[in-house]
Amino acid sequence: MTQRYLLGFDVGSSSVKASLVNADNGKCVSSAFFPEKEAPIMAAKAGWAEQEPESWWKYAKQSLQKIMADAQVKGDEIVAIGISYQMHGLVCVDNNLKPLRPAIIWCDSRAVPYGERAFSELGSNQCLAHLLNSPGNFTAAKLAWVKENEPELFEKIYKIMLPGDYLAMRLSGTVNTTVSGLSEGMFWDFKENSIAKFLLDYYGISESLIPDIKPTFSEQCVVSKEAAEELGLKAGTPITYRGGDQPNNALSLNVFEPGEIAATAGTSGVVYGVLGEVGYDTKSRVNTFAHVNHSADATRLGVLLCINGTGILNAWMHRNVTFDMGYAEMNDLAAQATIGSDGVCIMPFGNGAERVLENKELGCSIHGLNFNKHTRAHIVRAAQEGIVFSFCYGMEIMREMGMDIKKIHAGKANMFLSPLFRNTLAGVSGATIELYETDGSVGAAKGAGMGAGIYSDHNDAFSTLEKLQVIEPDSAHRDEYLAAYTHWKQVMEKQL
């Protein structure tokens, strides 16, 4: 019997990862990423961040060649392709489908004034009711910056794309996108269920620049003869899924239904929950996009909470406070202090302005430190608790929007390797935490299997997802966790 494989790409800002998944048993047979050192990000001016779109193609090609050689898989054994990608980027191409300029990627902040002006002049009610967000620093505002600052180049634009759309275009020669992708760029009007014409009109941007729209799970395009020859794939292989990195992370953790939550806690942290009705935060402290399974008939919105100061604070503690021990020893040290760190509070906001705090930049600070009784165990514990408490502060906003948070899905990595972090998060939120072995490119491959009809639904696609650990809330210490969180929140809110 001929083996069937699914190919997933994950286009990040540091690398492009590729994975091959056996379509029949759901197991990943090979993964690789390029470059092995972080991909360069160009910053010609402060606050700018750009990458060459063609570099993503080069890295995807290198990753694919490695996994196909390692797994001894032939191009005609790959039956579908899925793509995950860094969100909110802007790629502009001419009518020959060649990039006109480097991509303006997610962490580029030059377009902030363009989004803020639109929010003010169009009105918060109009923007929130239709876009579910402020236009902010998202893709539409970035395009408005290009129009005003590079007018000659703007006139040459044939289509604009997100990073995942660009990789799909290089594979197929066809330009298209998804509703989920358009929503993350502020191009989708949820009230009208169509392209956000009012925002395009405000910016003076033609709707013709928006690519054709395809369902997230569908045959969006197929591998071209030229790309097949270059990559060693079979011409006509369908591309059947694409999603931004945070919706795709949720997909990878089998998070599809209202109330389900996906969390990550690397350098920065993300809580991404699914909402079953149209809703938004009036202060735009969290962002709302179309989830991968959103449709006009079944509302599935992804509510995205991002905390900049997460693992970066823990790493700072490791370098500067517990430099004589590894992370596991550091976690053991923190566990020597009691819940609430005996009154020590740390604000984890030392990695820039925090959207959850209405873009205020509070910085990291330590409160309640007593030189006669506190040790570094209290400081290390207070750092981890501060990270958890910032998550819970954002989750309160998500609950106000109508989200019933009972279960949190996460990969067993980064901060979720710390028992103290996990137990505190479960203790304060009251939610059960389930830890999985997961990966964005593997998720994209399984998304491709759903789009190609190989899997009947998401539960079928992720039936082999390995659950590594379950953490239940500690009801015996619930009051102590809540008291510690309440104290932290009171200290934090005095600084706002």
Tab-separated table of C-alpha atoms in Angstrom:
chain	number	residue	atom	x	y	z
A	1	MET	CA	0.000	0.000	0.000
A	2	THR	CA	1.385	3.418	-0.968
A	3	GLN	CA	2.003	5.648	2.036
A	4	ARG	CA	0.205	8.987	2.179
A	5	TYR	CA	1.865	12.001	3.753
A	6	LEU	CA	0.742	15.491	4.719
A	7	LEU	CA	3.191	18.384	4.492
A	8	GLY	CA	3.044	21.334	6.877
A	9	PHE	CA	5.007	24.589	6.745
A	10	ASP	CA	5.288	27.088	9.596
A	11	VAL	CA	6.616	30.471	8.391
A	12	GLY	CA	8.015	32.221	11.454
A	13	SER	CA	10.086	35.369	11.764
A	14	SER	CA	13.073	33.374	13.052
A	15	SER	CA	12.832	30.343	10.723
A	16	VAL	CA	10.607	28.290	8.438
A	17	LYS	CA	9.816	24.809	9.722
A	18	ALA	CA	8.523	21.891	7.663
A	19	SER	CA	7.036	18.624	8.904
A	20	LEU	CA	5.830	15.427	7.259
A	21	VAL	CA	2.933	13.609	8.893
A	22	ASN	CA	1.797	10.097	8.011
A	23	ALA	CA	-1.805	10.731	6.970
A	24	ASP	CA	-3.007	7.322	8.135
A	25	ASN	CA	-1.557	7.105	11.641
A	26	GLY	CA	-1.134	10.833	12.378
A	27	LYS	CA	2.515	10.474	13.354
A	28	CYS	CA	5.169	13.026	12.409
A	29	VAL	CA	7.940	11.229	10.500
A	30	SER	CA	10.346	14.151	10.035
A	31	SER	CA	10.749	17.856	10.877
A	32	ALA	CA	13.401	20.438	10.075
A	33	PHE	CA	13.798	24.208	10.130
A	34	PHE	CA	16.011	26.759	8.399
A	35	PRO	CA	17.980	28.844	9.051
A	36	GLU	CA	19.512	27.123	12.056
A	37	LYS	CA	20.412	30.539	13.484
A	38	GLU	CA	17.664	33.158	13.655
A	39	ALA	CA	16.673	34.663	10.323
A	40	PRO	CA	17.676	38.319	9.975
A	41	ILE	CA	15.162	41.087	10.551
A	42	MET	CA	15.980	44.388	8.846
A	43	ALA	CA	15.409	47.572	10.823
A	44	ALA	CA	16.385	50.604	8.751
A	45	LYS	CA	14.791	52.866	11.377
A	46	ALA	CA	13.810	52.496	15.015
A	47	GLY	CA	10.565	50.543	15.293
A	48	TRP	CA	10.833	49.038	11.806
A	49	ALA	CA	11.012	45.301	11.125
A	50	GLU	CA	11.211	43.850	7.619
A	51	GLN	CA	12.096	40.554	5.943
A	52	GLU	CA	12.546	39.568	2.310
A	53	PRO	CA	9.595	37.341	1.292
A	54	GLU	CA	11.881	35.379	-0.994
A	55	SER	CA	13.913	34.289	2.037
A	56	TRP	CA	10.838	32.441	3.355
A	57	TRP	CA	10.703	30.528	0.079
A	58	LYS	CA	14.400	29.665	0.337
A	59	TYR	CA	14.048	28.441	3.927
A	60	ALA	CA	10.902	26.440	3.078
A	61	LYS	CA	12.760	24.787	0.213
A	62	GLN	CA	15.738	23.876	2.419
A	63	SER	CA	13.496	22.490	5.180
A	64	LEU	CA	11.478	20.444	2.682
A	65	GLN	CA	14.559	18.955	1.047
A	66	LYS	CA	15.893	17.840	4.428
A	67	ILE	CA	12.715	16.152	5.655
A	68	MET	CA	12.073	14.392	2.353
A	69	ALA	CA	15.626	13.047	2.355
A	70	ASP	CA	15.467	12.049	6.040
A	71	ALA	CA	12.104	10.285	5.700
A	72	GLN	CA	12.813	8.899	2.228
A	73	VAL	CA	9.493	10.277	1.029
A	74	LYS	CA	8.785	10.953	-2.641
A	75	GLY	CA	6.882	13.953	-3.950
A	76	ASP	CA	3.966	11.903	-5.250
A	77	GLU	CA	3.389	10.466	-1.750
A	78	ILE	CA	2.472	13.923	-0.390
A	79	VAL	CA	-1.286	14.304	-0.764
A	80	ALA	CA	-1.945	17.755	0.754
A	81	ILE	CA	-0.098	20.810	2.048
A	82	GLY	CA	-0.917	23.177	4.930
A	83	ILE	CA	0.662	26.499	5.896
A	84	SER	CA	0.981	28.325	9.217
A	85	TYR	CA	2.552	31.767	9.268
A	86	GLN	CA	3.552	34.834	11.298
A	87	MET	CA	0.478	37.044	11.560
A	88	HIS	CA	-0.155	40.682	10.556
A	89	GLY	CA	2.607	40.964	7.935
A	90	LEU	CA	2.296	42.849	4.643
A	91	VAL	CA	3.632	41.578	1.300
A	92	CYS	CA	3.096	43.732	-1.806
A	93	VAL	CA	3.544	42.210	-5.276
A	94	ASP	CA	3.345	43.578	-8.819
A	95	ASN	CA	1.393	42.019	-11.704
A	96	ASN	CA	4.281	39.582	-12.280
A	97	LEU	CA	3.796	38.418	-8.670
A	98	LYS	CA	7.216	39.797	-7.692
A	99	PRO	CA	7.629	41.526	-4.300
A	100	LEU	CA	7.858	45.289	-4.664
A	101	ARG	CA	9.533	45.800	-1.281
A	102	PRO	CA	10.529	43.799	1.790
A	103	ALA	CA	7.619	42.507	3.868
A	104	ILE	CA	6.603	44.694	6.816
A	105	ILE	CA	6.280	42.061	9.550
A	106	TRP	CA	4.236	41.751	12.734
A	107	CYS	CA	6.655	43.490	15.132
A	108	ASP	CA	7.064	46.604	12.959
A	109	SER	CA	5.407	49.555	14.719
A	110	ARG	CA	5.585	52.325	12.069
A	111	ALA	CA	1.862	52.094	11.276
A	112	VAL	CA	0.611	52.739	14.830
A	113	PRO	CA	-0.364	56.408	14.119
A	114	TYR	CA	-2.305	55.340	10.997
A	115	GLY	CA	-4.409	52.879	12.995
A	116	GLU	CA	-4.920	55.278	15.874
A	117	ARG	CA	-6.049	58.063	13.534
A	118	ALA	CA	-8.526	55.756	11.800
A	119	PHE	CA	-9.908	54.627	15.166
A	120	SER	CA	-10.387	58.243	16.236
A	121	GLU	CA	-11.824	59.594	12.985
A	122	LEU	CA	-14.036	56.625	12.072
A	123	GLY	CA	-15.107	56.275	15.693
A	124	SER	CA	-14.606	53.500	18.211
A	125	ASN	CA	-18.190	52.258	17.842
A	126	GLN	CA	-17.840	51.837	14.067
A	127	CYS	CA	-14.460	50.087	14.272
A	128	LEU	CA	-15.321	47.782	17.165
A	129	ALA	CA	-18.772	46.834	15.847
A	130	HIS	CA	-17.413	45.956	12.394
A	131	LEU	CA	-13.731	45.009	12.861
A	132	LEU	CA	-13.980	43.875	16.530
A	133	ASN	CA	-10.711	45.770	17.104
A	134	SER	CA	-9.048	49.106	16.650
A	135	PRO	CA	-7.284	49.176	13.239
A	136	GLY	CA	-4.155	49.408	15.390
A	137	ASN	CA	-0.831	48.374	13.910
A	138	PHE	CA	-2.305	45.634	11.753
A	139	THR	CA	-1.853	44.962	8.031
A	140	ALA	CA	-4.347	47.544	6.744
A	141	ALA	CA	-2.589	50.318	8.663
A	142	LYS	CA	0.767	49.116	7.314
A	143	LEU	CA	-0.614	49.362	3.781
A	144	ALA	CA	-1.828	52.881	4.537
A	145	TRP	CA	1.751	53.760	5.555
A	146	VAL	CA	3.037	52.444	2.197
A	147	LYS	CA	0.418	54.479	0.332
A	148	GLU	CA	1.428	57.723	2.041
A	149	ASN	CA	5.185	57.223	2.223
A	150	GLU	CA	5.934	55.221	-0.937
A	151	PRO	CA	3.269	56.451	-3.388
A	152	GLU	CA	5.099	55.437	-6.577
A	153	LEU	CA	5.579	51.921	-5.258
A	154	PHE	CA	1.961	51.811	-4.040
A	155	GLU	CA	0.721	52.517	-7.574
A	156	LYS	CA	2.506	49.378	-8.796
A	157	ILE	CA	0.817	47.029	-6.292
A	158	TYR	CA	-1.252	44.298	-7.948
A	159	LYS	CA	-2.150	42.365	-4.787
A	160	ILE	CA	-1.295	42.473	-1.101
A	161	MET	CA	-0.757	39.304	0.904
A	162	LEU	CA	-0.032	37.928	4.343
A	163	PRO	CA	3.150	35.824	4.737
A	164	GLY	CA	1.243	32.543	4.414
A	165	ASP	CA	-0.501	33.784	1.280
A	166	TYR	CA	2.910	34.541	-0.223
A	167	LEU	CA	4.217	31.013	0.392
A	168	ALA	CA	1.023	29.558	-1.089
A	169	MET	CA	1.480	31.841	-4.111
A	170	ARG	CA	5.079	30.687	-4.609
A	171	LEU	CA	3.920	27.080	-4.452
A	172	SER	CA	1.011	27.549	-6.839
A	173	GLY	CA	1.354	30.743	-8.873
A	174	THR	CA	-2.144	31.628	-7.575
A	175	VAL	CA	-2.953	34.535	-5.249
A	176	ASN	CA	-5.672	34.010	-2.659
A	177	THR	CA	-6.351	34.366	1.062
A	178	THR	CA	-8.866	33.422	3.787
A	179	VAL	CA	-11.417	35.200	5.979
A	180	SER	CA	-9.323	34.347	9.032
A	181	GLY	CA	-6.308	35.981	7.383
A	182	LEU	CA	-8.244	39.063	6.313
A	183	SER	CA	-9.611	39.493	9.835
A	184	GLU	CA	-6.126	39.575	11.357
A	185	GLY	CA	-5.207	42.368	8.940
A	186	MET	CA	-8.374	44.398	9.735
A	187	PHE	CA	-9.709	43.776	6.237
A	188	TRP	CA	-12.851	41.869	7.339
A	189	ASP	CA	-16.191	43.380	8.346
A	190	PHE	CA	-17.919	40.973	10.732
A	191	LYS	CA	-21.187	42.900	10.718
A	192	GLU	CA	-21.492	42.847	6.915
A	193	ASN	CA	-19.714	39.470	6.524
A	194	SER	CA	-17.601	40.945	3.746
A	195	ILE	CA	-14.401	42.875	3.057
A	196	ALA	CA	-14.185	45.981	5.284
A	197	LYS	CA	-14.920	48.500	2.536
A	198	PHE	CA	-15.437	51.378	4.979
A	199	LEU	CA	-11.837	51.080	6.238
A	200	LEU	CA	-10.411	50.693	2.736
A	201	ASP	CA	-12.378	53.762	1.628
A	202	TYR	CA	-11.063	55.719	4.614
A	203	TYR	CA	-7.477	54.864	3.676
A	204	GLY	CA	-8.140	55.375	-0.063
A	205	ILE	CA	-7.258	51.762	-0.880
A	206	SER	CA	-8.930	49.856	-3.716
A	207	GLU	CA	-10.695	46.607	-2.898
A	208	SER	CA	-9.044	45.170	-6.018
A	209	LEU	CA	-5.785	44.803	-4.059
A	210	ILE	CA	-7.385	42.114	-1.871
A	211	PRO	CA	-6.846	38.553	-3.181
A	212	ASP	CA	-9.651	36.101	-3.879
A	213	ILE	CA	-11.038	34.514	-0.706
A	214	LYS	CA	-10.999	30.748	-0.150
A	215	PRO	CA	-12.329	28.690	2.785
A	216	THR	CA	-9.646	27.870	5.360
A	217	PHE	CA	-10.224	24.131	4.910
A	218	SER	CA	-10.525	23.627	1.155
A	219	GLU	CA	-8.543	23.166	-2.031
A	220	GLN	CA	-7.252	26.725	-2.133
A	221	CYS	CA	-4.763	26.165	-4.968
A	222	VAL	CA	-2.423	23.454	-6.294
A	223	VAL	CA	1.336	23.122	-6.698
A	224	SER	CA	2.415	24.484	-10.079
A	225	LYS	CA	4.596	22.626	-12.573
A	226	GLU	CA	7.433	25.112	-11.971
A	227	ALA	CA	7.327	24.790	-8.168
A	228	ALA	CA	7.018	21.008	-8.405
A	229	GLU	CA	10.212	20.810	-10.444
A	230	GLU	CA	12.055	23.145	-8.074
A	231	LEU	CA	10.926	21.396	-4.878
A	232	GLY	CA	10.618	17.774	-5.916
A	233	LEU	CA	6.863	17.742	-5.338
A	234	LYS	CA	4.085	16.496	-7.606
A	235	ALA	CA	2.374	19.113	-9.782
A	236	GLY	CA	-1.279	19.408	-8.806
A	237	THR	CA	-0.736	18.577	-5.109
A	238	PRO	CA	-3.458	20.582	-3.324
A	239	ILE	CA	-2.822	23.282	-0.713
A	240	THR	CA	-5.799	22.771	1.566
A	241	TYR	CA	-5.211	24.820	4.721
A	242	ARG	CA	-3.570	27.987	5.987
A	243	GLY	CA	-3.795	29.848	9.274
A	244	GLY	CA	-1.947	32.487	11.283
A	245	ASP	CA	0.441	31.187	13.919
A	246	GLN	CA	-1.816	31.732	16.955
A	247	PRO	CA	-5.017	30.304	15.404
A	248	ASN	CA	-2.843	27.472	14.087
A	249	ASN	CA	-1.356	26.851	17.545
A	250	ALA	CA	-4.907	26.523	18.834
A	251	LEU	CA	-5.705	24.124	15.993
A	252	SER	CA	-2.557	22.133	16.844
A	253	LEU	CA	-3.915	21.735	20.395
A	254	ASN	CA	-7.380	20.729	19.079
A	255	VAL	CA	-8.947	23.983	20.302
A	256	PHE	CA	-11.981	24.653	18.117
A	257	GLU	CA	-15.057	25.109	20.307
A	258	PRO	CA	-16.343	28.010	22.448
A	259	GLY	CA	-14.694	28.176	25.870
A	260	GLU	CA	-11.612	26.212	24.842
A	261	ILE	CA	-8.278	27.938	25.459
A	262	ALA	CA	-4.793	27.517	23.987
A	263	ALA	CA	-1.859	29.040	25.848
A	264	THR	CA	1.838	29.525	25.156
A	265	ALA	CA	4.462	30.986	27.460
A	266	GLY	CA	7.744	31.525	25.661
A	267	THR	CA	9.582	34.864	25.560
A	268	SER	CA	6.140	36.451	25.414
A	269	GLY	CA	2.934	34.704	26.376
A	270	VAL	CA	-0.369	34.189	24.591
A	271	VAL	CA	-3.781	33.068	25.762
A	272	TYR	CA	-6.032	32.370	22.780
A	273	GLY	CA	-9.645	31.455	23.450
A	274	VAL	CA	-12.569	30.573	21.194
A	275	LEU	CA	-15.721	32.675	21.483
A	276	GLY	CA	-19.028	31.424	20.086
A	277	GLU	CA	-20.672	34.819	19.603
A	278	VAL	CA	-19.537	38.151	18.214
A	279	GLY	CA	-17.849	40.124	20.956
A	280	TYR	CA	-15.011	42.537	21.580
A	281	ASP	CA	-13.270	44.435	24.342
A	282	THR	CA	-14.250	48.104	24.191
A	283	LYS	CA	-10.707	49.114	25.197
A	284	SER	CA	-9.030	46.755	22.673
A	285	ARG	CA	-6.902	45.187	25.419
A	286	VAL	CA	-7.386	41.850	23.708
A	287	ASN	CA	-7.841	41.270	19.976
A	288	THR	CA	-10.574	39.312	18.228
A	289	PHE	CA	-10.091	37.548	14.896
A	290	ALA	CA	-11.923	34.869	12.900
A	291	HIS	CA	-10.760	31.456	14.131
A	292	VAL	CA	-9.829	28.823	11.553
A	293	ASN	CA	-13.307	27.249	11.727
A	294	HIS	CA	-15.297	30.503	11.735
A	295	SER	CA	-18.140	30.776	9.241
A	296	ALA	CA	-21.186	32.929	8.637
A	297	ASP	CA	-23.316	30.072	9.971
A	298	ALA	CA	-21.195	29.189	13.032
A	299	THR	CA	-19.417	32.021	14.835
A	300	ARG	CA	-15.985	30.929	16.034
A	301	LEU	CA	-13.814	33.866	17.022
A	302	GLY	CA	-10.307	33.700	18.401
A	303	VAL	CA	-9.749	36.131	21.270
A	304	LEU	CA	-6.036	36.839	21.578
A	305	LEU	CA	-4.365	38.022	24.770
A	306	CYS	CA	-0.646	38.747	24.487
A	307	ILE	CA	1.682	39.438	27.434
A	308	ASN	CA	5.110	40.654	26.309
A	309	GLY	CA	6.876	40.021	29.624
A	310	THR	CA	6.607	36.271	30.136
A	311	GLY	CA	9.532	33.866	29.693
A	312	ILE	CA	11.810	36.846	29.144
A	313	LEU	CA	11.336	37.765	32.838
A	314	ASN	CA	12.051	34.202	33.948
A	315	ALA	CA	15.172	34.145	31.752
A	316	TRP	CA	16.304	37.474	33.232
A	317	MET	CA	15.883	35.994	36.725
A	318	HIS	CA	17.934	32.997	35.650
A	319	ARG	CA	20.767	35.146	34.291
A	320	ASN	CA	20.883	37.666	37.101
A	321	VAL	CA	19.469	36.048	40.254
A	322	THR	CA	19.919	32.258	39.940
A	323	PHE	CA	22.880	32.166	37.540
A	324	ASP	CA	24.463	29.394	39.657
A	325	MET	CA	21.700	26.850	38.909
A	326	GLY	CA	19.673	25.384	36.042
A	327	TYR	CA	16.001	26.079	35.385
A	328	ALA	CA	14.838	22.916	37.190
A	329	GLU	CA	16.807	23.919	40.320
A	330	MET	CA	15.436	27.434	39.960
A	331	ASN	CA	11.881	26.042	39.986
A	332	ASP	CA	12.699	23.988	43.116
A	333	LEU	CA	14.067	27.124	44.792
A	334	ALA	CA	10.889	29.084	43.983
A	335	ALA	CA	8.775	26.293	45.476
A	336	GLN	CA	10.464	26.880	48.863
A	337	ALA	CA	8.496	30.139	49.200
A	338	THR	CA	4.802	29.985	50.074
A	339	ILE	CA	1.891	30.945	47.808
A	340	GLY	CA	1.936	34.719	47.439
A	341	SER	CA	5.715	34.920	48.028
A	342	ASP	CA	5.134	36.286	51.521
A	343	GLY	CA	3.876	39.589	50.136
A	344	VAL	CA	6.471	40.139	47.381
A	345	CYS	CA	4.871	41.184	44.077
A	346	ILE	CA	6.595	41.503	40.705
A	347	MET	CA	5.109	43.264	37.703
A	348	PRO	CA	6.351	41.391	34.591
A	349	PHE	CA	5.990	44.308	32.186
A	350	GLY	CA	9.638	44.983	31.288
A	351	ASN	CA	9.418	44.058	27.607
A	352	GLY	CA	7.679	47.100	26.164
A	353	ALA	CA	4.163	48.516	26.213
A	354	GLU	CA	1.462	45.981	27.084
A	355	ARG	CA	-1.753	45.959	25.063
A	356	VAL	CA	-3.648	44.436	27.992
A	357	LEU	CA	-2.730	47.622	29.953
A	358	GLU	CA	-4.024	49.862	27.127
A	359	ASN	CA	-0.511	50.165	25.653
A	360	LYS	CA	1.003	51.570	28.850
A	361	GLU	CA	4.650	50.767	29.501
A	362	LEU	CA	4.875	50.152	33.254
A	363	GLY	CA	8.235	48.418	33.234
A	364	CYS	CA	9.140	45.592	35.576
A	365	SER	CA	9.034	46.411	39.272
A	366	ILE	CA	9.334	44.627	42.628
A	367	HIS	CA	6.995	45.514	45.504
A	368	GLY	CA	6.886	44.573	49.197
A	369	LEU	CA	10.479	43.397	49.471
A	370	ASN	CA	11.713	43.212	53.082
A	371	PHE	CA	15.485	42.880	53.392
A	372	ASN	CA	15.195	41.136	56.755
A	373	LYS	CA	12.925	38.275	55.806
A	374	HIS	CA	12.823	37.756	52.032
A	375	THR	CA	15.276	35.633	50.049
A	376	ARG	CA	15.854	35.028	46.372
A	377	ALA	CA	13.358	32.142	46.638
A	378	HIS	CA	10.641	34.747	47.261
A	379	ILE	CA	11.834	36.850	44.323
A	380	VAL	CA	11.951	33.912	41.896
A	381	ARG	CA	8.519	32.712	42.981
A	382	ALA	CA	7.101	36.237	42.767
A	383	ALA	CA	8.375	36.479	39.173
A	384	GLN	CA	6.558	33.310	38.107
A	385	GLU	CA	3.445	34.338	40.018
A	386	GLY	CA	3.554	37.788	38.394
A	387	ILE	CA	3.559	36.179	34.954
A	388	VAL	CA	0.602	33.965	35.885
A	389	PHE	CA	-1.286	36.880	37.410
A	390	SER	CA	-0.836	38.947	34.228
A	391	PHE	CA	-2.362	36.025	32.295
A	392	CYS	CA	-5.278	35.879	34.727
A	393	TYR	CA	-5.813	39.644	34.488
A	394	GLY	CA	-6.240	39.266	30.745
A	395	MET	CA	-8.450	36.211	31.175
A	396	GLU	CA	-10.810	38.328	33.300
A	397	ILE	CA	-11.344	40.520	30.211
A	398	MET	CA	-12.026	37.413	28.128
A	399	ARG	CA	-14.608	36.268	30.703
A	400	GLU	CA	-16.258	39.693	30.565
A	401	MET	CA	-16.675	39.098	26.815
A	402	GLY	CA	-18.652	35.939	27.582
A	403	MET	CA	-15.950	33.276	27.464
A	404	ASP	CA	-16.395	30.422	29.951
A	405	ILE	CA	-12.831	29.284	30.666
A	406	LYS	CA	-12.776	25.777	32.081
A	407	LYS	CA	-9.861	24.114	30.304
A	408	ILE	CA	-6.491	25.369	29.080
A	409	HIS	CA	-4.560	23.433	26.410
A	410	ALA	CA	-0.812	24.053	26.179
A	411	GLY	CA	2.342	22.488	24.830
A	412	LYS	CA	4.653	21.107	27.505
A	413	ALA	CA	7.385	23.659	26.878
A	414	ASN	CA	8.865	26.920	28.165
A	415	MET	CA	7.095	28.209	31.310
A	416	PHE	CA	4.716	25.227	31.287
A	417	LEU	CA	7.702	23.060	32.269
A	418	SER	CA	7.545	24.709	35.723
A	419	PRO	CA	5.240	22.907	38.193
A	420	LEU	CA	4.869	26.134	40.171
A	421	PHE	CA	3.771	28.075	37.091
A	422	ARG	CA	1.262	25.398	36.087
A	423	ASN	CA	-0.179	24.963	39.568
A	424	THR	CA	-0.524	28.705	40.120
A	425	LEU	CA	-2.289	29.181	36.782
A	426	ALA	CA	-4.716	26.351	37.538
A	427	GLY	CA	-5.157	27.569	41.125
A	428	VAL	CA	-6.034	31.160	40.231
A	429	SER	CA	-8.012	30.555	37.014
A	430	GLY	CA	-9.878	27.508	38.335
A	431	ALA	CA	-9.280	25.854	34.954
A	432	THR	CA	-7.887	22.397	34.285
A	433	ILE	CA	-4.614	22.491	32.323
A	434	GLU	CA	-3.868	19.799	29.745
A	435	LEU	CA	-0.333	19.575	28.378
A	436	TYR	CA	0.383	18.117	24.944
A	437	GLU	CA	3.228	17.307	22.597
A	438	THR	CA	2.520	19.720	19.761
A	439	ASP	CA	4.113	21.697	16.960
A	440	GLY	CA	2.882	24.386	14.547
A	441	SER	CA	4.073	22.732	11.337
A	442	VAL	CA	2.591	19.384	12.405
A	443	GLY	CA	-0.688	21.180	13.124
A	444	ALA	CA	-0.581	22.768	9.663
A	445	ALA	CA	-0.080	19.328	8.119
A	446	LYS	CA	-3.103	17.964	9.982
A	447	GLY	CA	-5.090	21.054	8.982
A	448	ALA	CA	-4.247	20.126	5.394
A	449	GLY	CA	-5.644	16.658	6.078
A	450	MET	CA	-8.902	18.231	7.243
A	451	GLY	CA	-9.058	20.493	4.193
A	452	ALA	CA	-8.422	17.568	1.864
A	453	GLY	CA	-11.170	15.460	3.464
A	454	ILE	CA	-8.728	12.832	4.729
A	455	TYR	CA	-10.024	13.461	8.248
A	456	SER	CA	-13.737	13.719	8.932
A	457	ASP	CA	-13.354	16.506	11.509
A	458	HIS	CA	-10.876	18.007	13.951
A	459	ASN	CA	-11.369	15.264	16.512
A	460	ASP	CA	-10.463	12.688	13.867
A	461	ALA	CA	-7.427	14.725	12.796
A	462	PHE	CA	-6.116	15.080	16.337
A	463	SER	CA	-7.132	11.687	17.698
A	464	THR	CA	-3.435	10.808	18.050
A	465	LEU	CA	-2.525	14.060	19.834
A	466	GLU	CA	-0.574	12.893	22.853
A	467	LYS	CA	-1.771	14.245	26.196
A	468	LEU	CA	1.267	14.346	28.469
A	469	GLN	CA	-0.136	15.691	31.726
A	470	VAL	CA	-3.280	17.043	33.380
A	471	ILE	CA	-3.145	19.656	36.161
A	472	GLU	CA	-6.332	20.102	38.154
A	473	PRO	CA	-6.958	23.235	40.258
A	474	ASP	CA	-5.852	22.771	43.885
A	475	SER	CA	-9.115	23.390	45.707
A	476	ALA	CA	-7.424	23.076	49.123
A	477	HIS	CA	-5.329	26.192	48.433
A	478	ARG	CA	-7.790	28.076	46.235
A	479	ASP	CA	-8.304	30.910	48.732
A	480	GLU	CA	-4.544	31.440	49.094
A	481	TYR	CA	-4.068	31.642	45.304
A	482	LEU	CA	-6.949	34.094	44.937
A	483	ALA	CA	-5.703	36.241	47.837
A	484	ALA	CA	-2.239	36.434	46.267
A	485	TYR	CA	-3.728	37.393	42.903
A	486	THR	CA	-5.998	40.024	44.446
A	487	HIS	CA	-3.044	41.591	46.265
A	488	TRP	CA	-0.946	41.622	43.059
A	489	LYS	CA	-3.796	43.192	41.085
A	490	GLN	CA	-4.288	45.935	43.670
A	491	VAL	CA	-0.579	46.786	43.536
A	492	MET	CA	-0.565	46.736	39.733
A	493	GLU	CA	-3.687	48.870	39.295
A	494	LYS	CA	-2.204	51.621	41.498
A	495	GLN	CA	0.426	52.086	38.778
A	496	LEU	CA	-2.032	52.441	35.866
